[in-house]
């Protein structure tokens, strides 16, 4: 073990344990993470090359919500360097069932080089957290115990600007931490289920300002994990579900769609290479009523991609009326969507609107969404990454599928046959102008 600790490159570039396809790379969202507001101005995040530099100036530390959700089993690779003083990187994930804000946490001392425990080292047993390296539930309560009860890893001070490469593998209740291709610690905790991911960088007492550079954070699906396979599914066209006669096709109506007047001049719909490009530059977004009426059951096929920033497509259908009454499926083009992981918590009754949602319009303050099912798996989509989304409606049932996999369903009997429209909005403050490309929109009768 000591040889492993002192071997050149023992922590830098060790082989990855078995894993599936890449789900998320921090490199794709550097500017978004750096723009996240902090509680104190002394705590900052800056883009440095292909990574991020965290400066911890207060005991609060730097806090980051990663743009992923619904992750169950995974393999995460973190590459980091402690460039100043003593700081720790807290990697938090999952969600305690029924309780928002609680997750599992692996605490990694950026200023120490870790290796497997020495031969014969005794297990620590239950202990009050937190040691330099630890695993525990967060947020902490006074006197809370760690769920890491094994022997502490070997540790020596890391050299100046020495990169640490740590892998956190999670499968079911098991959490395994390794570095340099060697397991250094493991723990088991079954009180949490699929959820989001977070980072917190904090400094030891009296060690501010401390600086940690995170060179990479990559999250992979667990090996042979059906739960996460949907995020790595083939992109683009997919088999069409059972359907009847074609009622409407975007390709045959592009000039008409682009000619629709908008409430604001800066919101536009243009034809580009056989597709419609929607630019949402105001709160109203770009809107187009489709030349359809009296539509009841149907199968709608859409192919969408985010061209810039965070556009969402709003598909509205059924009962027409003042104020745009009807049912709505809201599709975030900037996210890759996949079926929920097994054990994912229900989103339950909530006020609209999440990034993906199904709800009734017009919205009233605090109105609940129609979608109450399990939390979807979501990670950022690459720019221009196209997805095929199908919305099938039969009676009160609304089913949404992505690339041939059902991701969500809802039920609502308060609306009947009516018209249809599409609208593109920018999701989030400072996200204008957001641009979405609609490559296909086809409306079919339901199967007979």
XYZ file of C-alpha atoms in Angstrom:
448
model
C 0.000 0.000 0.000
C 2.834 2.401 0.833
C 4.436 1.634 -2.511
C 1.153 2.541 -4.189
C 1.024 5.786 -2.249
C 4.521 6.830 -3.244
C 4.572 5.490 -6.812
C 4.907 8.149 -9.485
C 1.553 8.792 -11.097
C -0.326 6.530 -8.659
C -3.188 9.007 -8.528
C -2.910 10.540 -11.970
C -4.562 8.523 -14.691
C -5.230 5.183 -12.989
C -7.491 2.889 -14.942
C -11.221 3.374 -14.656
C -13.312 0.582 -13.140
C -15.938 -1.020 -15.408
C -18.427 1.587 -16.557
C -21.013 2.365 -19.193
C -21.368 5.299 -21.549
C -20.520 8.880 -20.602
C -23.601 10.646 -19.264
C -22.214 14.038 -18.247
C -18.974 15.974 -18.533
C -18.369 19.164 -16.596
C -16.525 20.491 -19.650
C -19.866 21.001 -21.411
C -21.244 23.372 -18.744
C -18.209 25.310 -17.458
C -19.656 28.776 -18.039
C -23.005 27.834 -16.506
C -21.346 26.535 -13.334
C -19.059 29.558 -13.082
C -22.118 31.838 -13.266
C -23.815 30.225 -10.259
C -24.334 32.849 -7.507
C -22.665 32.292 -4.128
C -23.828 33.414 -0.708
C -20.698 35.529 -0.134
C -18.666 37.466 -2.724
C -15.432 36.044 -1.286
C -16.474 32.571 -2.471
C -15.959 32.431 -6.223
C -15.894 30.110 -9.244
C -13.859 30.936 -12.340
C -13.206 29.112 -15.601
C -9.520 28.180 -15.840
C -8.553 26.544 -19.109
C -10.703 23.432 -19.453
C -11.586 23.344 -15.750
C -12.899 25.408 -12.860
C -11.088 27.190 -10.039
C -12.905 27.409 -6.705
C -11.772 30.042 -4.207
C -13.100 29.523 -0.687
C -13.070 32.797 1.219
C -15.598 32.091 3.986
C -16.707 29.136 6.175
C -19.794 28.803 3.954
C -17.683 27.553 1.078
C -18.513 27.311 -2.604
C -21.671 25.413 -3.543
C -22.559 24.014 -6.974
C -25.688 22.286 -8.231
C -24.743 20.112 -11.209
C -27.236 20.083 -14.116
C -28.094 16.389 -13.755
C -31.011 14.678 -12.066
C -32.500 11.269 -11.427
C -29.104 9.507 -11.448
C -29.132 6.066 -9.800
C -26.080 3.818 -10.244
C -23.036 5.591 -11.726
C -19.261 5.877 -11.973
C -17.898 9.416 -11.389
C -14.330 10.534 -12.104
C -13.011 13.672 -10.387
C -9.655 15.261 -11.256
C -8.595 18.056 -8.935
C -5.613 20.018 -7.641
C -5.185 21.874 -4.358
C -3.305 25.029 -5.276
C -3.515 26.922 -1.992
C -3.966 25.912 1.668
C -6.156 23.080 2.972
C -9.492 22.582 1.274
C -11.814 19.623 0.759
C -14.093 18.720 -2.103
C -17.485 17.350 -1.078
C -19.201 15.296 -3.783
C -22.888 14.861 -2.944
C -25.373 12.704 -4.813
C -28.704 10.868 -4.621
C -31.723 11.882 -2.572
C -33.249 10.670 0.660
C -36.698 9.317 -0.158
C -39.365 11.889 0.606
C -36.904 14.534 1.856
C -35.538 17.234 -0.408
C -32.000 18.483 0.117
C -30.585 15.343 1.730
C -28.013 13.202 -0.029
C -24.940 11.005 0.329
C -21.566 12.718 0.532
C -17.972 11.688 -0.146
C -15.469 14.100 1.423
C -12.158 14.279 -0.444
C -9.235 16.229 1.075
C -7.729 17.945 -1.963
C -4.495 18.661 -0.080
C -3.785 14.944 0.640
C -2.726 12.110 -1.633
C -4.732 8.991 -0.761
C -4.020 5.289 -1.215
C -5.402 1.971 0.001
C -5.180 1.383 3.775
C -2.018 -0.227 5.142
C -2.073 -3.992 5.491
C -3.653 -4.936 8.796
C -5.223 -1.514 9.380
C -8.255 -1.789 11.630
C -11.721 -0.636 10.697
C -12.713 2.633 12.313
C -16.221 1.476 13.139
C -19.131 3.901 13.686
C -17.859 7.433 14.286
C -19.016 10.992 14.401
C -18.095 12.614 11.117
C -16.054 14.109 9.772
C -12.476 12.976 9.292
C -10.256 14.300 6.516
C -11.677 11.577 4.255
C -15.202 10.484 5.073
C -18.605 9.383 3.768
C -21.776 10.612 5.415
C -25.299 11.900 4.889
C -25.728 15.603 4.325
C -26.816 18.117 5.511
C -25.128 17.213 8.765
C -26.913 17.173 12.100
C -25.042 17.543 15.428
C -23.459 14.241 16.431
C -24.411 12.495 13.188
C -22.463 9.331 12.404
C -20.583 8.558 9.216
C -21.650 5.547 7.226
C -17.989 4.918 6.402
C -16.751 2.500 9.076
C -13.700 0.984 7.358
C -10.000 1.698 7.874
C -8.863 5.178 6.881
C -6.918 5.395 3.608
C -3.184 6.019 3.745
C -2.499 9.717 3.206
C 0.468 12.057 2.745
C 0.498 15.748 1.793
C -0.027 16.253 -1.919
C 2.735 18.052 -3.772
C 2.097 21.565 -5.008
C -0.152 21.456 -8.082
C -0.343 17.632 -7.943
C -3.473 16.341 -9.645
C -5.572 13.809 -7.737
C -7.806 11.410 -9.699
C -10.563 9.881 -7.583
C -13.314 7.543 -8.791
C -16.619 7.172 -6.945
C -18.603 4.105 -8.046
C -22.160 3.575 -6.837
C -24.234 0.458 -7.399
C -27.315 -0.003 -5.251
C -26.425 0.775 -1.626
C -22.679 0.223 -2.217
C -20.331 3.229 -2.553
C -16.731 2.458 -3.553
C -13.949 5.062 -3.743
C -10.747 4.327 -5.644
C -7.653 6.119 -6.870
C -4.787 5.022 -9.070
C -6.782 1.904 -9.962
C -6.934 0.782 -6.307
C -9.943 0.725 -4.009
C -9.307 2.892 -0.957
C -12.666 2.831 0.831
C -16.210 1.520 0.645
C -19.468 1.985 2.494
C -23.072 0.867 2.238
C -26.197 2.955 2.719
C -29.664 2.073 1.435
C -31.617 5.073 2.736
C -31.257 7.094 -0.479
C -32.491 6.744 -4.048
C -31.843 8.315 -7.469
C -31.478 12.084 -7.451
C -29.212 14.996 -8.313
C -25.521 15.777 -7.839
C -23.819 18.649 -6.019
C -20.348 19.922 -5.163
C -19.209 21.866 -2.126
C -15.670 23.115 -1.664
C -14.801 24.072 1.909
C -11.628 25.096 3.726
C -10.320 23.871 7.062
C -10.606 26.339 9.927
C -8.167 29.205 9.509
C -7.264 28.119 5.962
C -9.168 30.723 3.948
C -8.714 31.759 1.239
C -8.118 28.259 -0.146
C -8.100 27.405 -3.840
C -9.011 24.108 -5.525
C -8.894 23.594 -9.269
C -11.311 20.985 -10.625
C -9.849 19.847 -13.930
C -12.598 17.376 -14.783
C -15.767 15.770 -13.494
C -17.244 13.032 -15.643
C -20.226 10.848 -14.793
C -20.668 7.487 -16.534
C -23.486 4.997 -16.457
C -22.784 1.981 -14.299
C -21.754 -1.102 -16.286
C -24.720 -2.936 -17.811
C -27.088 -0.571 -16.024
C -30.513 -0.669 -17.626
C -31.467 2.248 -15.392
C -29.116 4.632 -17.164
C -29.073 3.059 -20.626
C -31.720 5.448 -21.915
C -29.409 8.455 -21.714
C -26.945 6.766 -24.021
C -29.587 5.523 -26.465
C -29.123 6.085 -30.182
C -29.846 9.674 -31.116
C -32.057 10.963 -33.865
C -34.768 9.026 -35.661
C -36.325 6.045 -33.893
C -39.114 3.613 -34.701
C -42.487 5.328 -34.836
C -45.147 3.938 -32.495
C -48.385 2.580 -33.910
C -50.314 5.385 -35.618
C -52.947 6.164 -38.223
C -53.154 8.634 -41.114
C -50.838 11.644 -41.310
C -52.770 14.848 -40.496
C -50.023 17.479 -40.493
C -46.363 17.681 -41.485
C -43.986 20.535 -40.731
C -42.063 19.960 -43.963
C -45.165 20.797 -46.022
C -45.964 23.926 -43.998
C -42.613 25.629 -43.351
C -43.351 28.889 -45.268
C -46.690 29.264 -43.470
C -45.053 28.688 -40.075
C -42.315 31.248 -40.731
C -44.881 33.834 -41.838
C -46.739 33.801 -38.508
C -46.554 37.263 -36.870
C -45.019 37.439 -33.413
C -45.929 39.582 -30.425
C -42.384 40.966 -30.307
C -40.137 41.637 -33.298
C -37.149 39.998 -31.631
C -38.982 36.647 -31.451
C -38.712 34.955 -34.836
C -39.368 31.766 -36.773
C -37.148 31.207 -39.791
C -36.661 28.381 -42.284
C -33.145 26.930 -42.319
C -32.228 23.879 -44.354
C -35.614 22.203 -44.252
C -36.166 22.942 -40.555
C -37.818 25.695 -38.522
C -35.554 27.715 -36.247
C -37.318 29.421 -33.343
C -35.608 32.328 -31.584
C -37.053 33.264 -28.181
C -35.712 36.691 -27.249
C -38.553 37.939 -25.039
C -40.707 36.503 -22.269
C -43.433 35.822 -24.833
C -41.175 33.602 -26.945
C -41.872 32.498 -30.501
C -45.410 31.167 -31.057
C -47.307 29.475 -33.881
C -50.841 28.088 -33.938
C -51.006 25.049 -36.211
C -53.720 24.935 -38.889
C -55.553 22.137 -37.054
C -58.890 22.022 -35.272
C -61.051 19.463 -33.538
C -58.123 17.151 -32.801
C -58.879 14.534 -30.143
C -56.654 11.465 -29.881
C -53.372 11.761 -31.799
C -49.715 10.779 -32.091
C -47.272 13.703 -32.450
C -43.657 13.153 -33.503
C -41.141 15.969 -32.907
C -37.412 16.200 -33.590
C -35.803 19.038 -31.651
C -32.337 20.354 -30.811
C -31.004 23.303 -28.820
C -28.960 25.609 -31.042
C -28.081 28.076 -28.292
C -28.771 28.598 -24.601
C -31.769 26.868 -22.954
C -34.857 26.720 -25.157
C -37.960 24.725 -24.256
C -40.688 23.712 -26.685
C -44.269 23.947 -25.440
C -46.736 21.729 -27.306
C -50.302 22.810 -26.492
C -53.374 20.881 -27.604
C -57.069 20.128 -27.066
C -59.751 22.552 -25.908
C -59.345 25.976 -27.561
C -60.367 29.081 -25.727
C -59.490 32.521 -24.454
C -56.054 32.622 -22.873
C -54.842 29.530 -24.691
C -56.621 26.891 -22.608
C -55.505 23.303 -23.128
C -53.068 20.622 -22.097
C -49.336 21.290 -22.384
C -46.253 19.112 -22.693
C -43.102 21.144 -21.987
C -39.930 19.716 -23.592
C -36.476 21.079 -22.667
C -34.333 20.893 -25.816
C -31.210 21.600 -23.752
C -31.595 18.389 -21.725
C -31.302 14.750 -22.650
C -34.259 12.895 -21.144
C -34.464 9.193 -20.296
C -36.756 6.853 -18.331
C -36.529 7.060 -14.530
C -34.006 4.911 -12.688
C -35.537 2.073 -10.655
C -36.544 3.455 -7.283
C -36.660 7.054 -8.491
C -38.874 9.174 -6.206
C -42.171 10.518 -7.480
C -42.167 14.215 -8.278
C -45.664 14.127 -6.813
C -48.036 17.052 -6.764
C -46.065 20.212 -7.472
C -46.617 23.667 -8.842
C -45.545 23.907 -12.477
C -43.214 24.007 -14.020
C -40.124 21.835 -13.963
C -37.840 21.693 -16.994
C -39.910 18.776 -18.285
C -43.542 18.931 -17.305
C -47.134 18.237 -18.309
C -49.732 20.722 -17.138
C -52.990 22.466 -17.937
C -53.047 25.988 -19.369
C -53.581 28.802 -18.758
C -51.519 28.629 -15.601
C -52.742 30.081 -12.355
C -50.405 30.777 -9.403
C -49.521 27.556 -7.608
C -51.575 25.365 -9.974
C -50.429 21.722 -9.757
C -48.942 19.920 -12.745
C -50.595 16.919 -14.340
C -47.311 14.985 -14.295
C -46.726 13.394 -10.872
C -44.681 10.318 -11.848
C -41.077 9.324 -11.078
C -38.278 11.856 -11.528
C -36.776 11.531 -15.014
C -33.110 10.959 -15.677
C -31.724 14.193 -17.142
C -28.300 15.432 -18.220
C -27.312 18.374 -20.453
C -27.655 17.775 -24.177
C -24.884 18.849 -26.497
C -25.500 21.826 -28.757
C -27.364 20.678 -31.895
C -27.951 17.229 -30.376
C -31.230 16.074 -31.872
C -33.787 13.962 -30.045
C -36.971 12.343 -31.314
C -39.899 12.859 -28.948
C -43.341 11.310 -29.322
C -46.445 12.591 -27.533
C -49.323 10.091 -27.727
C -52.790 11.026 -26.515
C -55.682 8.612 -26.131
C -58.678 9.733 -24.124
C -57.434 11.149 -20.824
C -54.000 9.497 -21.118
C -50.920 11.451 -22.258
C -47.738 9.412 -22.847
C -44.335 10.915 -23.730
C -41.524 8.829 -25.265
C -37.944 9.689 -26.255
C -36.065 7.666 -28.865
C -38.553 4.832 -28.536
C -38.620 4.685 -24.706
C -41.521 5.877 -22.566
C -40.327 8.478 -20.078
C -43.538 9.863 -18.558
C -47.307 9.730 -18.537
C -50.151 11.762 -17.084
C -53.928 11.664 -17.070
C -56.396 14.531 -17.494
C -60.052 14.437 -18.510
C -60.853 18.145 -18.253
C -60.212 18.960 -21.938
C -61.655 17.722 -25.206
C -60.852 17.942 -28.929
C -59.472 21.276 -30.106
C -56.549 23.003 -31.764
C -52.788 22.742 -31.428
C -49.902 25.178 -31.148
C -46.167 25.260 -30.554
C -44.240 27.853 -28.583
C -40.538 28.183 -27.802
C -39.478 29.913 -24.593
C -36.120 30.600 -22.949
C -35.679 28.634 -19.748
C -34.070 30.643 -16.958
C -33.045 34.213 -16.324
C -30.411 35.532 -18.709
C -31.020 32.793 -21.289
C -32.195 35.011 -24.145
C -31.999 34.761 -27.032
C -32.539 31.006 -26.907
C -32.707 29.187 -30.232
C -34.393 25.836 -30.941
C -34.358 23.891 -34.182
C -37.505 21.934 -35.043
C -36.511 19.432 -37.725
C -39.785 17.525 -37.771
C -43.317 17.879 -36.455
C -45.792 15.312 -37.664
C -49.316 14.791 -36.319
C -50.968 11.430 -36.948
C -54.343 9.973 -36.161
C -54.171 7.319 -33.437
C -53.968 3.672 -34.485
C -57.358 2.142 -35.287
